[in-house]
Tab-separated table of C-alpha atoms in Angstrom:
chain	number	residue	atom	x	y	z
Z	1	UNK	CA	0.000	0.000	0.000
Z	2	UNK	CA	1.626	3.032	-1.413
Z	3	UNK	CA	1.709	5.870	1.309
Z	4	UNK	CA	3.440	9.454	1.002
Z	5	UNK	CA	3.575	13.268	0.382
Z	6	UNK	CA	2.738	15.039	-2.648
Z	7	UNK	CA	3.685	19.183	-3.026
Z	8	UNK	CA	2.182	21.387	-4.976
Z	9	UNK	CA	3.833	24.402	-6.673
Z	10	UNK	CA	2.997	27.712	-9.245
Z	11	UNK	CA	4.075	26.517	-12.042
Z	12	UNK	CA	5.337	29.989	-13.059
Z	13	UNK	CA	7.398	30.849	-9.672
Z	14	UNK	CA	7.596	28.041	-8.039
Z	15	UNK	CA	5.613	29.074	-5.415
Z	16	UNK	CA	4.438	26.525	-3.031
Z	17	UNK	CA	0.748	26.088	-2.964
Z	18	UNK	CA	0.458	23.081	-0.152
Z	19	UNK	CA	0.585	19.467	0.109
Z	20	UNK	CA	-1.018	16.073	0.067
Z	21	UNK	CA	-0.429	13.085	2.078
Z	22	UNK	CA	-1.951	10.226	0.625
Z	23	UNK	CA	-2.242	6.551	0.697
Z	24	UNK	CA	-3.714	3.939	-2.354
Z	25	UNK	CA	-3.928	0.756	-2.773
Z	26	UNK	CA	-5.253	-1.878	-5.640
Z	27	UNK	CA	-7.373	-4.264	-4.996
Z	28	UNK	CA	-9.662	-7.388	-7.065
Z	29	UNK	CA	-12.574	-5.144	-7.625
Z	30	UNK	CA	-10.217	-1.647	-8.172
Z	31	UNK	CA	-8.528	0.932	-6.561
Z	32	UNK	CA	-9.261	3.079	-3.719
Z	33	UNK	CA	-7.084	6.832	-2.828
Z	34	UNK	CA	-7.322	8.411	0.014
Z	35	UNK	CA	-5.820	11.781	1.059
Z	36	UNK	CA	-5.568	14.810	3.364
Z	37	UNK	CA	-4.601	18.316	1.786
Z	38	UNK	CA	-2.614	20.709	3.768
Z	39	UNK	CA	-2.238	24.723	2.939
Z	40	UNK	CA	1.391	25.988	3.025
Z	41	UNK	CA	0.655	26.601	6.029
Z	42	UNK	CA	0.482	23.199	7.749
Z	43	UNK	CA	-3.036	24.057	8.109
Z	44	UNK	CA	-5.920	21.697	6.783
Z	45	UNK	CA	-7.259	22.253	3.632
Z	46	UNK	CA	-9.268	19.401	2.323
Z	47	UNK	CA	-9.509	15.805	1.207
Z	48	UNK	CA	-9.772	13.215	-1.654
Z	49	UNK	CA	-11.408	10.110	-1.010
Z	50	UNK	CA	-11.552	8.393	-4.827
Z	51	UNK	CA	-12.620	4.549	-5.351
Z	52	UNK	CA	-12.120	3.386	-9.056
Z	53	UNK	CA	-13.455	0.027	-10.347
Z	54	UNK	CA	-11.206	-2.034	-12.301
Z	55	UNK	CA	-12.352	-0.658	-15.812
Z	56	UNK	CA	-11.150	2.750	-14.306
Z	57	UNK	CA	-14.728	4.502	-13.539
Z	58	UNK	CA	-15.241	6.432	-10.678
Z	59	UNK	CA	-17.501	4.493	-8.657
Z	60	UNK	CA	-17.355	6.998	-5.720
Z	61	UNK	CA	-15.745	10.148	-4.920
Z	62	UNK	CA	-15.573	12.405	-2.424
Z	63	UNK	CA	-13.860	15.961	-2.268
Z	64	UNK	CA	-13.482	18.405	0.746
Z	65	UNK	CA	-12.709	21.843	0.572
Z	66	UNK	CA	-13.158	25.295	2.475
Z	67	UNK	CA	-16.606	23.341	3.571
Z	68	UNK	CA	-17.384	22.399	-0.027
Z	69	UNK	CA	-17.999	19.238	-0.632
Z	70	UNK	CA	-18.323	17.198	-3.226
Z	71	UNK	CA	-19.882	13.671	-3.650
Z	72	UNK	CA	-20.024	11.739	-7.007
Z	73	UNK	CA	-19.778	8.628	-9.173
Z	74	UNK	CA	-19.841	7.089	-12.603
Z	75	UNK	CA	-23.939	7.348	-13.596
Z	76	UNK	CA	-25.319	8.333	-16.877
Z	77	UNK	CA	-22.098	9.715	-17.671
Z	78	UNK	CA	-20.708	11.185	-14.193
Z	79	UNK	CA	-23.555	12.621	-11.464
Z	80	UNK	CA	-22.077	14.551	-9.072
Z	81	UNK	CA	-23.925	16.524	-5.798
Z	82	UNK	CA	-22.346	19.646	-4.757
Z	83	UNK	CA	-22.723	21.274	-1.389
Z	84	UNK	CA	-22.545	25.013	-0.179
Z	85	UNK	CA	-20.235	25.478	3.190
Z	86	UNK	CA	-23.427	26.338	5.411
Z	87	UNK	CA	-25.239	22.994	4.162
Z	88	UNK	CA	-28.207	24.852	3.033
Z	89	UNK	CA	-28.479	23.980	-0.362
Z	90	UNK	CA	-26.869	21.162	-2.800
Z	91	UNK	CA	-26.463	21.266	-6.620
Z	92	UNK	CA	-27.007	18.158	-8.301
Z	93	UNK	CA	-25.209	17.987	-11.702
Z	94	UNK	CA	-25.027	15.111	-14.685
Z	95	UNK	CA	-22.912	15.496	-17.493
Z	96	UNK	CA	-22.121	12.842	-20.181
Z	97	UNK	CA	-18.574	12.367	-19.749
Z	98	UNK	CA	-16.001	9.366	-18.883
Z	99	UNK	CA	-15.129	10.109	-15.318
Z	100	UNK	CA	-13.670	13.404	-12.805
Z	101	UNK	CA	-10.418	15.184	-12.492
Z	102	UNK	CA	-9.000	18.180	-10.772
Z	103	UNK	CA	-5.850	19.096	-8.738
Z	104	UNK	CA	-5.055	15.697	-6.810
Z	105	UNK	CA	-2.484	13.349	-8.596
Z	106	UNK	CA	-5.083	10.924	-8.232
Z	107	UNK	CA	-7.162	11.874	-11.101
Z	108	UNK	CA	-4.524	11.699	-13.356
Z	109	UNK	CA	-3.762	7.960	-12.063
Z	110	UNK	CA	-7.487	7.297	-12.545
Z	111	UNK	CA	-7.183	8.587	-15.934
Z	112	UNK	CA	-4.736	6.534	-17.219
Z	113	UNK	CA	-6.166	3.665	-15.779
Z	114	UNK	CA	-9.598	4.593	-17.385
Z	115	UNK	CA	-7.489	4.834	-21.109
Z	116	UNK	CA	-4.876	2.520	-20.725
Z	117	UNK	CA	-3.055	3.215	-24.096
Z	118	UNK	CA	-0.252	1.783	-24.647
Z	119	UNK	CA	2.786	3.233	-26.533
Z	120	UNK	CA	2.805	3.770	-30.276
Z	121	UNK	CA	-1.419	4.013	-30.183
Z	122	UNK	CA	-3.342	7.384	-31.611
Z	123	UNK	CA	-4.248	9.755	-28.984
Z	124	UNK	CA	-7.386	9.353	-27.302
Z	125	UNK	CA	-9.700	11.909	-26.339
Z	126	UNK	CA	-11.234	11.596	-22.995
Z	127	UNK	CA	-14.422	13.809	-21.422
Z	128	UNK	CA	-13.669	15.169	-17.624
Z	129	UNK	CA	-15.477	17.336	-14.835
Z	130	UNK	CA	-12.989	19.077	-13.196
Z	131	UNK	CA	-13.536	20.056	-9.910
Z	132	UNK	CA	-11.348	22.765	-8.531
Z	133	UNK	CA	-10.470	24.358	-5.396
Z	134	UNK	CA	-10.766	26.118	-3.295
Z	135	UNK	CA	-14.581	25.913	-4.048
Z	136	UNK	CA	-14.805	23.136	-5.935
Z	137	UNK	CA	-16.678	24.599	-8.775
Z	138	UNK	CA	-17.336	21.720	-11.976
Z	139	UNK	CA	-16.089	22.590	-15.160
Z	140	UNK	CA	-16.144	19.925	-18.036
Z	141	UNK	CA	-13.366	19.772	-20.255
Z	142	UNK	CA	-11.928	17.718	-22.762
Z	143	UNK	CA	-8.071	15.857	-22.854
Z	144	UNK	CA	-6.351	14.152	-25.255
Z	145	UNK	CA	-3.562	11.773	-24.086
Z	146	UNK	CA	-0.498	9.984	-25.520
Z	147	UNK	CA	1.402	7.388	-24.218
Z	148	UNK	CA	4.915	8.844	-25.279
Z	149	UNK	CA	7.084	5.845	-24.049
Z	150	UNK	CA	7.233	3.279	-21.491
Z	151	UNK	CA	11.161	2.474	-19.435
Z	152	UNK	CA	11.264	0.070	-17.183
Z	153	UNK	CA	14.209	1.049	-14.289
Z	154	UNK	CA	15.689	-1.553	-11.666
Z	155	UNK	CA	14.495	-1.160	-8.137
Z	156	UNK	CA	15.215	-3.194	-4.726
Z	157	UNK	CA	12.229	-4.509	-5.034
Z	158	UNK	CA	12.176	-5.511	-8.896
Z	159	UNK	CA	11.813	-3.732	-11.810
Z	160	UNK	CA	9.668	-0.656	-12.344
Z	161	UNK	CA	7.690	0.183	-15.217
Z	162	UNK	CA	7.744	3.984	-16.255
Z	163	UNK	CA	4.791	5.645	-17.894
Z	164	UNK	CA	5.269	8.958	-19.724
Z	165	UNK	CA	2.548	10.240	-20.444
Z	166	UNK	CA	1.268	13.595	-22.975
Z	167	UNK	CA	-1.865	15.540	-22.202
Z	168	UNK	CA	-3.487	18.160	-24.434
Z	169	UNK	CA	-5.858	20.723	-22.636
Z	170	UNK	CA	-7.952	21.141	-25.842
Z	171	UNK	CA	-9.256	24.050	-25.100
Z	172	UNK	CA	-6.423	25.998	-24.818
Z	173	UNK	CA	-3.543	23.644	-26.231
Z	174	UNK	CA	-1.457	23.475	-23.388
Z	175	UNK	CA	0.643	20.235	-23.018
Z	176	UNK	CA	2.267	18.837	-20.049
Z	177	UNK	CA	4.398	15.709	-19.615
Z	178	UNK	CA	3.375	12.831	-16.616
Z	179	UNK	CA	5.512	10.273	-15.391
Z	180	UNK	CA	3.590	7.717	-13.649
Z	181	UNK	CA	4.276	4.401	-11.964
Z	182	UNK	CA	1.685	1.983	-10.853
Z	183	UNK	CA	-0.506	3.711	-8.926
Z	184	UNK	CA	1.374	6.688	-8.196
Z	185	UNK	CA	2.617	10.009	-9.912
Z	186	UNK	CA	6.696	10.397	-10.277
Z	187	UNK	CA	6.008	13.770	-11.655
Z	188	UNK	CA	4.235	16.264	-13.292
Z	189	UNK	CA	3.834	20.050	-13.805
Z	190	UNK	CA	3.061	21.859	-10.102
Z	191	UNK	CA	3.791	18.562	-8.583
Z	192	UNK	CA	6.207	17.003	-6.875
Z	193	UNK	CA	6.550	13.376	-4.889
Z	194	UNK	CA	8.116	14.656	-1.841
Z	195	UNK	CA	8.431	10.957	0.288
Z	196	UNK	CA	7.138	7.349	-0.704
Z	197	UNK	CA	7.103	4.918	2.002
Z	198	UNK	CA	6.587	1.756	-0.559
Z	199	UNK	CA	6.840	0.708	-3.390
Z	200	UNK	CA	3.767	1.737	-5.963
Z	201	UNK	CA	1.443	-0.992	-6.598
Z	202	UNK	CA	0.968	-2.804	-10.315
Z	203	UNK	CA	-2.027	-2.939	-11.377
Z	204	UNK	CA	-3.114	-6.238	-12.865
């Protein structure tokens, strides 16, 4: 069971924007991420509770932040329920797309999982709500990725298959490169794998 600490970082100046200690692990009928967000501060700022089956649909998700909150899952499309901080009211929302994203590294994990290309194959286009903090507003957008190449490096505890990954915002064109691992993100733009306590897990 991979456990650790993400950061998170302007990807203009570098300026840190808080963390995320998290912990994953695979399973027969999926995966299942968990996570606490910190402020640069040290002070609490959320969580991500994500549960994937094992085609890669969200099958429940959870999102926490400044009192939002967030509930949804993989139902005529995705169906989400959105709450206000003082509880008083919650938006329901359906779109028809394949599954969430937003600023945790698990999304992208999910993803990939959801696509899995492998290298040499067209790029595929892919249909998100993106939920973003700090009041989790949704926003669907649309992503193409690329599976640019896949190393495999030598570990203690065997080898380790690398996946570098290319994803198109197409809205706006911007491109950014992922390097993912099993079930967890090496790197990516405004993110950084500060500590890893295990090994990631494959998934079958």
């Amino acid at each position: 069971m991979p456990r650790g600490r993400y950061s998170f970082y302007d990807t203009h100046d570098h300026t840190p924007l808080g963390a995320e200690h998290f912990h994953c692990a695979t399973g027969p009928s999926g995966w299942r991420y968990v996570s606490q967000l910190t402020a640069p501060s040290g002070d609490h700022a959320g969580s991500v509770d994500l549960t994937i089956d094992d085609l890669g649909r969200p099958i429940r998700l959870e999102l926490n932040a400044s009192s939002w909150q967030v509930r949804g899952a993989a139902i005529d499309g995705v169906t989400w329920v959105r709450t206000d901080p003082a509880g008083e009211q919650a938006q329901e929302g359906n779109v028809p797309a394949h599954a969430f994203t937003g600023a945790s590294p698990a999304f992208l994990i999910a993803t990939a999982r959801l696509l899995r290309l492998e290298p040499g194959t067209p790029a595929t286009r892919v249909r998100l709500v993106a939920f973003a903090p700090p009041v989790l507003a949704p926003r669907t957008l649309d992503q193409s990725w690329s599976l640019i190449d896949r190393t495999t490096h030598d570990t203690d505890s065997g080898p380790l298959p690398v996946d570098e990954y290319q994803v198109t915002e197409l809205d706006t064109g911007e491109q950014r490169q992922i390097h993912i691992a099993g079930d967890v993100v090496l790197s990516a733009p405004g993110i950084e794998l500060e500590e890893l306590e295990s090994p990631p897990s494959a998934f079958a």
